[in-house]
CSV table of C-alpha atoms in Angstrom, one decimal:
chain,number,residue,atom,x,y,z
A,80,UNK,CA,105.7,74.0,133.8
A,81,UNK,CA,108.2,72.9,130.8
A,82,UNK,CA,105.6,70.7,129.1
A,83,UNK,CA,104.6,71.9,125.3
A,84,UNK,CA,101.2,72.2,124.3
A,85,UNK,CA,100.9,68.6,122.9
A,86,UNK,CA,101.0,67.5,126.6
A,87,UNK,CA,97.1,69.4,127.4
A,88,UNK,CA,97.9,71.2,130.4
A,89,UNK,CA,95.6,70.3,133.3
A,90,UNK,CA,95.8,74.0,134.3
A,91,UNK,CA,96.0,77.2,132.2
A,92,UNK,CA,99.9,78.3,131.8
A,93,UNK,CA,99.5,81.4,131.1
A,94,UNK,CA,97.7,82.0,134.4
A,95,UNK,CA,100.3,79.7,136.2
A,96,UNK,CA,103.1,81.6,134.4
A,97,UNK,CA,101.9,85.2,135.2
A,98,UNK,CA,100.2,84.9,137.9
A,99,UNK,CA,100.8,81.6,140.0
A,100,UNK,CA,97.4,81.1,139.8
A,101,UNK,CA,95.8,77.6,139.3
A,102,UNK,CA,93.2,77.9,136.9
A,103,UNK,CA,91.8,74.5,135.5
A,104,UNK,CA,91.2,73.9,132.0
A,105,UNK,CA,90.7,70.0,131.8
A,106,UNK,CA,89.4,67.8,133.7
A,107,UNK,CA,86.6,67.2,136.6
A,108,UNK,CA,88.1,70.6,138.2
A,109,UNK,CA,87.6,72.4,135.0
A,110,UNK,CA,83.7,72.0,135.0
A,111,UNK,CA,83.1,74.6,138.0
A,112,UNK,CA,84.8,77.3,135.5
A,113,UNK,CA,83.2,76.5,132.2
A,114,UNK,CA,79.8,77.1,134.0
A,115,UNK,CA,81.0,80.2,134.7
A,116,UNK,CA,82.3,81.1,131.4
A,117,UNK,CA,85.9,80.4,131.8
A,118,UNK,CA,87.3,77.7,129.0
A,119,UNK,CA,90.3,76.9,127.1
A,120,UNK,CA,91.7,80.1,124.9
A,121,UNK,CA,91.2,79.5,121.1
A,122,UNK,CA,94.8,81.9,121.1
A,123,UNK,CA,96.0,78.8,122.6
A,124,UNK,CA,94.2,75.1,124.1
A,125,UNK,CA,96.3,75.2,127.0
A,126,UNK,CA,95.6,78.7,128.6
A,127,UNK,CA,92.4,80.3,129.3
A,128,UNK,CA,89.6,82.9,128.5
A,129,UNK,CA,91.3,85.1,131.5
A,130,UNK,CA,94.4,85.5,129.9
A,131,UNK,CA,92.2,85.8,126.6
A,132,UNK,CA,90.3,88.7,127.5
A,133,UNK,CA,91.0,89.6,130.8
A,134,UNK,CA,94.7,91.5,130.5
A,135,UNK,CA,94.0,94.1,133.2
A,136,UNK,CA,93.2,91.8,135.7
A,137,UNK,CA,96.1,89.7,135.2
A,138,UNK,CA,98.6,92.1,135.0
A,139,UNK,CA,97.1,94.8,137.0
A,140,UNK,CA,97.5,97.8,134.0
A,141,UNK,CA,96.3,98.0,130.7
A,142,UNK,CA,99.2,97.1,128.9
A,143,UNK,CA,103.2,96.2,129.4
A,144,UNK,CA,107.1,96.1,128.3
A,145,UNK,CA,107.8,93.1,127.4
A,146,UNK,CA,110.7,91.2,125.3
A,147,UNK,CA,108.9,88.4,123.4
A,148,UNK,CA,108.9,87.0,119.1
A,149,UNK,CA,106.5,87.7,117.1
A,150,UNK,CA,105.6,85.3,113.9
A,151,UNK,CA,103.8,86.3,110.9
A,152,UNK,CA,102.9,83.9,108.6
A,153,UNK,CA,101.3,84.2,104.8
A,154,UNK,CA,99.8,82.1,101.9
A,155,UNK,CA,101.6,83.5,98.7
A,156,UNK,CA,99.6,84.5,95.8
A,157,UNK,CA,96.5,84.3,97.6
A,158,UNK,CA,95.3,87.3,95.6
A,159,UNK,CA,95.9,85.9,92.5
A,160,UNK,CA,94.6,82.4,93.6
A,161,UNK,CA,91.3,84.0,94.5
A,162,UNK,CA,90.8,84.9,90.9
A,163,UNK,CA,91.3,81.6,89.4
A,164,UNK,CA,89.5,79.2,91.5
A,165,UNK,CA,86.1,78.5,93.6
A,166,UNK,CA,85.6,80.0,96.7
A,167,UNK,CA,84.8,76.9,98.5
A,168,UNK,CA,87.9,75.1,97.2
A,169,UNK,CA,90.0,78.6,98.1
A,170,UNK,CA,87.9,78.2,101.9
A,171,UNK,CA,89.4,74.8,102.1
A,172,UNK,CA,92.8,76.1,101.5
A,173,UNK,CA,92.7,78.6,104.0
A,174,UNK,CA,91.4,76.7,106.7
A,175,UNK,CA,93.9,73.7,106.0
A,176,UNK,CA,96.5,76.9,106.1
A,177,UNK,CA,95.4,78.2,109.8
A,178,UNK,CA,94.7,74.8,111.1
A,179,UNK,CA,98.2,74.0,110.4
A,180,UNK,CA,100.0,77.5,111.4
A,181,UNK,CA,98.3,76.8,114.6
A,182,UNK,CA,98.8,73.5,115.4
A,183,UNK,CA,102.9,74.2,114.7
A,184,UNK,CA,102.3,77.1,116.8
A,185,UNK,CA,100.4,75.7,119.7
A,186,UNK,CA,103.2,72.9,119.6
A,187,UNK,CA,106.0,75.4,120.7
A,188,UNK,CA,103.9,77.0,123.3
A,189,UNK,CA,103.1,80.1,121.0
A,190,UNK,CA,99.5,82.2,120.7
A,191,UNK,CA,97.8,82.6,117.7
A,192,UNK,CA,97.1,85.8,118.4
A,193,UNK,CA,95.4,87.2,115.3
A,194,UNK,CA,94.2,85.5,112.1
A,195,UNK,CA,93.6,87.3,109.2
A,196,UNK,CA,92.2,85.5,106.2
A,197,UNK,CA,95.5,84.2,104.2
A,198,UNK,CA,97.8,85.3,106.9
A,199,UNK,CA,98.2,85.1,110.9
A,200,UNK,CA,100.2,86.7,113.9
A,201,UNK,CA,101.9,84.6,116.4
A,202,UNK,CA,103.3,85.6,119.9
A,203,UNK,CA,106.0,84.1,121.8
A,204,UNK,CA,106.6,84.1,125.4
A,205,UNK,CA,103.6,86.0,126.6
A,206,UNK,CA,101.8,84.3,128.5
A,207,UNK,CA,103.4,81.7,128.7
A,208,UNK,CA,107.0,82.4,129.5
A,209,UNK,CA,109.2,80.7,127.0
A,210,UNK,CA,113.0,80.8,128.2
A,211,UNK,CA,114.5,80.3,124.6
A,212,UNK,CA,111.0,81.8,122.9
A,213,UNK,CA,113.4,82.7,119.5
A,214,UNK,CA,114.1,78.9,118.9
A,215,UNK,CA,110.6,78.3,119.6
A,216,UNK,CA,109.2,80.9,117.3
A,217,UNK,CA,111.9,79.4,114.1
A,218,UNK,CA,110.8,76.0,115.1
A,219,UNK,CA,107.5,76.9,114.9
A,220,UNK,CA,108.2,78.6,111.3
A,221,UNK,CA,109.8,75.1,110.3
A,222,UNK,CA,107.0,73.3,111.2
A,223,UNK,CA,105.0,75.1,109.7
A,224,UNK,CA,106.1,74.9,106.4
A,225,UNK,CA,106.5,70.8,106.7
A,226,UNK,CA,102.9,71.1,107.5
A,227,UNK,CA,101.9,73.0,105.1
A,228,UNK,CA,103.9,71.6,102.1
A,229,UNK,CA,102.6,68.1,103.3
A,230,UNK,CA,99.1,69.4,103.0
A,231,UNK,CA,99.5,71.3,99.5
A,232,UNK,CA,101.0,67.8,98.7
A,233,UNK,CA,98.0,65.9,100.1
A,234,UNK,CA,95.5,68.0,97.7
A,235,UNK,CA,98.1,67.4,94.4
A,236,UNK,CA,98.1,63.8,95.4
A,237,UNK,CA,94.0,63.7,95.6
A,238,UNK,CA,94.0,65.6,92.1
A,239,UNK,CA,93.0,68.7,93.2
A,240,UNK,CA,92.0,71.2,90.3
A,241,UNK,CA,94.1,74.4,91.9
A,242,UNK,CA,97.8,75.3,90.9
A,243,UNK,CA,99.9,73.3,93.5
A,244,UNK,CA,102.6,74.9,92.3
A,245,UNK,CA,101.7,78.8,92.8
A,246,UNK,CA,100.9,77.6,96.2
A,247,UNK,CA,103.5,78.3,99.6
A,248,UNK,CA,103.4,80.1,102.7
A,249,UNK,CA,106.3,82.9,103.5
A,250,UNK,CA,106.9,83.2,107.1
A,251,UNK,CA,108.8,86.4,109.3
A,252,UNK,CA,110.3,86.3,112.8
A,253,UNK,CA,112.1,89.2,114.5
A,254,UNK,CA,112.7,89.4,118.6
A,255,UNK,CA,112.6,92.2,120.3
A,256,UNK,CA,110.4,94.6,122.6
A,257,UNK,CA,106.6,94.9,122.2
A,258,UNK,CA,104.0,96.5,124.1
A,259,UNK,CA,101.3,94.0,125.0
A,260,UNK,CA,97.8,94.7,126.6
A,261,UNK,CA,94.5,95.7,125.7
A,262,UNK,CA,94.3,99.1,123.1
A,263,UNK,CA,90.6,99.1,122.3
A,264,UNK,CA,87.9,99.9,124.5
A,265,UNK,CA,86.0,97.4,122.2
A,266,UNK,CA,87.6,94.4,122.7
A,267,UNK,CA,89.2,93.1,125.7
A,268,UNK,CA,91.9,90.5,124.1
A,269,UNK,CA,95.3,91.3,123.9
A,270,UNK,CA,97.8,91.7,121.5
A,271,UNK,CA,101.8,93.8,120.7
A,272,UNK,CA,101.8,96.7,119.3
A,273,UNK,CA,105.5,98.3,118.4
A,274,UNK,CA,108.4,98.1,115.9
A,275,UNK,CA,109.0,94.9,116.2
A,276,UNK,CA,106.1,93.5,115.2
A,277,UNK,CA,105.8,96.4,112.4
A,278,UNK,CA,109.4,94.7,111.1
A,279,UNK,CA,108.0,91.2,111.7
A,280,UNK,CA,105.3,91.9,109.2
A,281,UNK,CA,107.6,93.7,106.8
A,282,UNK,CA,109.9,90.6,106.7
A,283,UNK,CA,107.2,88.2,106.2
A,284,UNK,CA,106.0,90.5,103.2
A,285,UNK,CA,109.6,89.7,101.6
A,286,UNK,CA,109.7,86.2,102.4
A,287,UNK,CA,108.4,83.8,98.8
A,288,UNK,CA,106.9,80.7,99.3
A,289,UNK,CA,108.8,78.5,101.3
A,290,UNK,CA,110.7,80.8,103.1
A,291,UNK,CA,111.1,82.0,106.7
A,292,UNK,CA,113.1,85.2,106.9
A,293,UNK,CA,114.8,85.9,110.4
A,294,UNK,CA,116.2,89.1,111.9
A,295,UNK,CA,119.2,89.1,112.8
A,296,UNK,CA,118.3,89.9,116.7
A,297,UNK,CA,115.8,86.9,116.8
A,298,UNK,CA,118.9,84.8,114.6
A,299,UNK,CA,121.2,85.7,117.6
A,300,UNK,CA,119.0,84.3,120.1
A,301,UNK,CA,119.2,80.9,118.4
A,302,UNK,CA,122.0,80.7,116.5
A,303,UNK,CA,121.6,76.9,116.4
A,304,UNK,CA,118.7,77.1,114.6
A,305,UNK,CA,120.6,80.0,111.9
A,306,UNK,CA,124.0,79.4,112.1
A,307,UNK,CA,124.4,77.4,108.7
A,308,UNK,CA,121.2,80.5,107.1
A,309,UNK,CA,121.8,81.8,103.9
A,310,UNK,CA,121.7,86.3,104.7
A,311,UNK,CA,119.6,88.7,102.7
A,312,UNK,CA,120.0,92.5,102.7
A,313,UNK,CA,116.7,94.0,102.8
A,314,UNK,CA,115.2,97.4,102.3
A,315,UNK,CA,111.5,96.9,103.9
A,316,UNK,CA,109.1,99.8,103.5
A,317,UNK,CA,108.4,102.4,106.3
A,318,UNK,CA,111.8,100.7,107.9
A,319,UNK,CA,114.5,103.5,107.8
A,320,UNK,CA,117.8,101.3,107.1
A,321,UNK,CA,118.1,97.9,105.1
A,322,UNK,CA,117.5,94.9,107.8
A,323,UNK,CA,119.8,91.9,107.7
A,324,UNK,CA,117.5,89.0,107.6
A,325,UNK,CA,118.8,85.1,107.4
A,326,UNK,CA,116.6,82.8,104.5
A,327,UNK,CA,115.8,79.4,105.9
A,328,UNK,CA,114.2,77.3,103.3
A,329,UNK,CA,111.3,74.5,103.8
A,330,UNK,CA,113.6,72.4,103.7
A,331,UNK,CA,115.7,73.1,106.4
């Protein structure tokens, strides 16, 4: 089960992944289950609505320990952009924004786990197990600011009446432990709680447009990826000591 998510897994991997379970997701197969409720995951095409919002059943408790990277990503200055133009012009942004976060995402076998207006939260290596998930997660990151920078170039190109140039996206990535699992008795999805993604969004808060900032424990894990990184000191609120993080342009 190496294949990425541009392949369109007959079967759902995360179910395959934690559970060993064939679930079908496309195809003739696939039918049965959609009747039944069961389809492809918006977190993710190529897993399912069980792994969506049935945690408990497929890992047996409520939530788990688990190593994994989490992504934040951001549009910078969306505040200030809100202000100055249309809302259906600002709609367009955002959706060309997510669409693109999570089509990079989806590429490198991540989940979108949570979108949030101008911003978005990105897991890596649950459920589907990712054996070098950092590279993924910076890969990801990379992609999506070619994607997005292509886009905001797209719109400049078209003569769009917005300020091209206040325009960017800021990504974080950190590796490290997280609790995932189900923490409302509201909703059934899961997500990870825990310091690391706290620091995650801390770093992606520091990051300007065009940026990706990487801790130094997910930089470790793919050194290939941040060996030749430019390294920023940070002090990051509600985060006790200054975190090393290495800058990768949108260039890179």
């Amino acid at each position: 089960m190496q294949s990425t998510a541009r392949d369109h897994a007959l079967i759902c991997r995360g179910c395959w992944d934690q559970m060993h379970m064939p679930i079908p997701i496309r195809g003739p197969l696939a039918v049965p289950f959609r009747v039944c409720g069961i389809s492809r995951s918006k977190m993710n095409p190529n897993i399912c609505t069980i792994c969506e919002r049935s945690f408990r059943y497929v890992k047996k408790q409520r939530h788990i320990s688990a190593t994994a990277t989490i992504l934040f990503a951001d549009i910078r200055g969306y505040t200030h952009l809100s202000e100055r133009m249309d809302a259906v012009t600002l709609s367009d942004i955002v959706s060309a924004f997510q669409d693109q976060c999570a089509e990079a995402i989806w590429a490198h076998d991540g989940i979108v786990n949570k979108q949030m207006g101008d911003g978005l939260m990105a897991i890596f290596n649950f459920p589907i197990k990712i054996e070098r998930h950092a590279d993924s997660a910076i890969e990801a990151a990379i992609d999506i600011q070619r994607r997005c920078a292509s886009v905001l170039e797209e719109m400049k190109t078209r003569g769009a009446a917005l300020p091209i140039e206040a325009l960017g996206v800021g990504v974080g990535v950190h590796t490290g432990q997280v609790e995932i699992g189900e923490f409302s008795s509201f909703r059934s999805d899961f997500t990870a709680i825990g310091g690391t993604v706290n620091l995650t969004a801390r770093l992606e808060s520091q990051a300007a447009a065009g940026e990706i900032l990487v801790s130094a424990e997910a930089a470790a894990e793919a050194r290939g990826l941040t060996a030749s990184a430019a390294s920023r000191l940070l002090v990051l609120k509600g985060i006790e000591h200054p975190v090393l993080a290495h800058v990768l342009a949108s260039g890179h």
